[in-house]
XYZ file of C-alpha atoms in Angstrom:
150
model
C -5.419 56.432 84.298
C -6.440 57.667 81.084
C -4.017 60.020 79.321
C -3.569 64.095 79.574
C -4.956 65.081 75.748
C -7.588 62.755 75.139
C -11.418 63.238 74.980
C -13.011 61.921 78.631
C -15.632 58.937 78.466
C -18.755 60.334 78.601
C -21.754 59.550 80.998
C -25.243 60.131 82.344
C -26.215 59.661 85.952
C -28.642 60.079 88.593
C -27.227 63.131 90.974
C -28.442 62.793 94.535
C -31.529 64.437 93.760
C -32.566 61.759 91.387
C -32.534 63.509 88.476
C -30.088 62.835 85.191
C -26.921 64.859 84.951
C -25.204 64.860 81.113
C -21.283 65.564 80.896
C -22.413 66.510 77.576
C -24.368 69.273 79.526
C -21.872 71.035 80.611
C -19.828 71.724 76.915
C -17.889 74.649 77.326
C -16.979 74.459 80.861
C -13.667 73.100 82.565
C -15.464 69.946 84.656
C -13.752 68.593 87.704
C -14.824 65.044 87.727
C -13.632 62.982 90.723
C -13.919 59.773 91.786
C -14.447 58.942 95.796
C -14.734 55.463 97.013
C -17.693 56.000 99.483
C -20.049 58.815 100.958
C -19.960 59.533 104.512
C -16.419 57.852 105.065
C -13.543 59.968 106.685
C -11.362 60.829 103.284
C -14.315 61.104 101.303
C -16.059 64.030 103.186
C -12.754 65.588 103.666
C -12.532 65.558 99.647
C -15.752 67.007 99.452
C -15.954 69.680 101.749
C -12.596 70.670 100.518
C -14.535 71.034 96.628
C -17.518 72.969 98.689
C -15.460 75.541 100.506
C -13.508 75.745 97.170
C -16.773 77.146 94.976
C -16.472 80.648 94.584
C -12.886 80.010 93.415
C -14.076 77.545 91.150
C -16.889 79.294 90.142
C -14.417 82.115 89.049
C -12.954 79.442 87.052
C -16.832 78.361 85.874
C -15.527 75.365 86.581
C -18.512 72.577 87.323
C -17.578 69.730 90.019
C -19.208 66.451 89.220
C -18.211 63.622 92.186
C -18.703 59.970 91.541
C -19.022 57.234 93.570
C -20.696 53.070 92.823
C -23.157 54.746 96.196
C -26.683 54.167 95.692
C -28.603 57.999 95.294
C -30.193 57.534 98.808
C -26.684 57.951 100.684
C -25.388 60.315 98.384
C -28.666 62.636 98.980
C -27.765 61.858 102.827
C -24.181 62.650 102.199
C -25.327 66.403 100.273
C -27.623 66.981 103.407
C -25.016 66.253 106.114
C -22.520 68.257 104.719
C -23.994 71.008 102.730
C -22.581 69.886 99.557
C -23.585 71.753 96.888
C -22.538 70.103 93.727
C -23.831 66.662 91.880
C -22.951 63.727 93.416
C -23.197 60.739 91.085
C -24.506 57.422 91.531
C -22.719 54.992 89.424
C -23.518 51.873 91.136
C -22.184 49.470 88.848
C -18.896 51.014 88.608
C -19.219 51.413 84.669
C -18.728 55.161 84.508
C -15.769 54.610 87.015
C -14.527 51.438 85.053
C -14.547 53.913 81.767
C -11.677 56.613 83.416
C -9.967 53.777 85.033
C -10.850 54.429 88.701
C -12.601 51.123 89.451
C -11.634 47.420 90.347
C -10.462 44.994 92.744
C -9.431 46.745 96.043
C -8.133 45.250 99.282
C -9.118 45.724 102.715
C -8.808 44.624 106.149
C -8.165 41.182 104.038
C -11.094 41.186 102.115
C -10.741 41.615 98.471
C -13.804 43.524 96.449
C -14.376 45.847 93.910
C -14.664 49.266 94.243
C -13.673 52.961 93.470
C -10.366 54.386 93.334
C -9.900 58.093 94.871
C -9.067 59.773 91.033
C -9.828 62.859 89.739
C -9.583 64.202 86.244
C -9.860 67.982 84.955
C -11.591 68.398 81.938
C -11.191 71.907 79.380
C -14.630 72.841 78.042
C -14.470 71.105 74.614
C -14.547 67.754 77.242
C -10.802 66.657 76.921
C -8.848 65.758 79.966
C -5.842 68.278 80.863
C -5.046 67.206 83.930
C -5.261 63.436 85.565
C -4.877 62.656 89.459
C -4.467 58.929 90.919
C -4.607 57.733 93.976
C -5.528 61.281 95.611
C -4.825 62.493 99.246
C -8.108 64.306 100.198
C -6.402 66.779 102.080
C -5.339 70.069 99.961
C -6.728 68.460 96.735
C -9.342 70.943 96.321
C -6.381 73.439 96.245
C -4.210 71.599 93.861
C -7.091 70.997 91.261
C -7.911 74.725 91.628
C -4.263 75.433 90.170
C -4.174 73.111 87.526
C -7.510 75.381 86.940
């Protein structure tokens, strides 16, 4: 995990729209960016429902949720669609962004060995520098405990 205190990595990806998102676009903000190992899975929509229900609170906070996943942008749009999600999902399908804040590499499952994303989540204070750091997230009630670090 990268540390609490230093300046986040930062990126530009296609959202599920297709279009180029900017971390650098959202100066001034807090930015919840979390990582999710794959659209449409069990955890993962539980994770991102969670962040949906959780807007107006966030939005209180003008807080800006960015979720990233190595998905390609045609199952993230499917993802957005099935689930009403109404922030930017990420494409990062070479796990480079995800490499950068440490939430990517070899995983095991069901024997087989790949790589892939780990289920982290950093909080970021509007000048882009990370003040709070998650690993290894349980979906459930994450929403709520990033929206009191907030």
């Amino acid at each position: 995990m990268l540390d609490v205190g230093t300046d986040a990595p930062t990126f530009e990806l296609e959202n599920q729209h297709g279009e180029t998102v900017s971390l650098d676009s959202f100066a001034g903000q807090p930015v919840v960016v979390y990582f999710y190992p794959r659209a449409n899975t069990e955890g993962c929509t539980v994770e991102a429902c969670e962040f949906r229900d959780a807007r107006p609170q966030l939005e209180d906070h003008d807080a800006v949720v960015l979720g990233i996943s190595d998905d390609p942008v045609s199952d993230l749009a499917e993802f957005a669609d099935d689930y009403d999600l109404d922030f930017h999902l990420l494409s990062d399908e070479d796990g480079s962004v995800s490499a950068a804040y440490d939430s990517y590499g070899e995983k095991n499952m069901f024997g087989n060995t790949f790589d892939g994303v780990f289920r982290n989540t950093y909080v970021l204070d509007g000048d882009g520098t990370i003040v709070a750091a998650y690993e290894g997230v349980d979906p459930e009630g994450h929403a709520d405990e990033v929206l009191a670090e907030l």
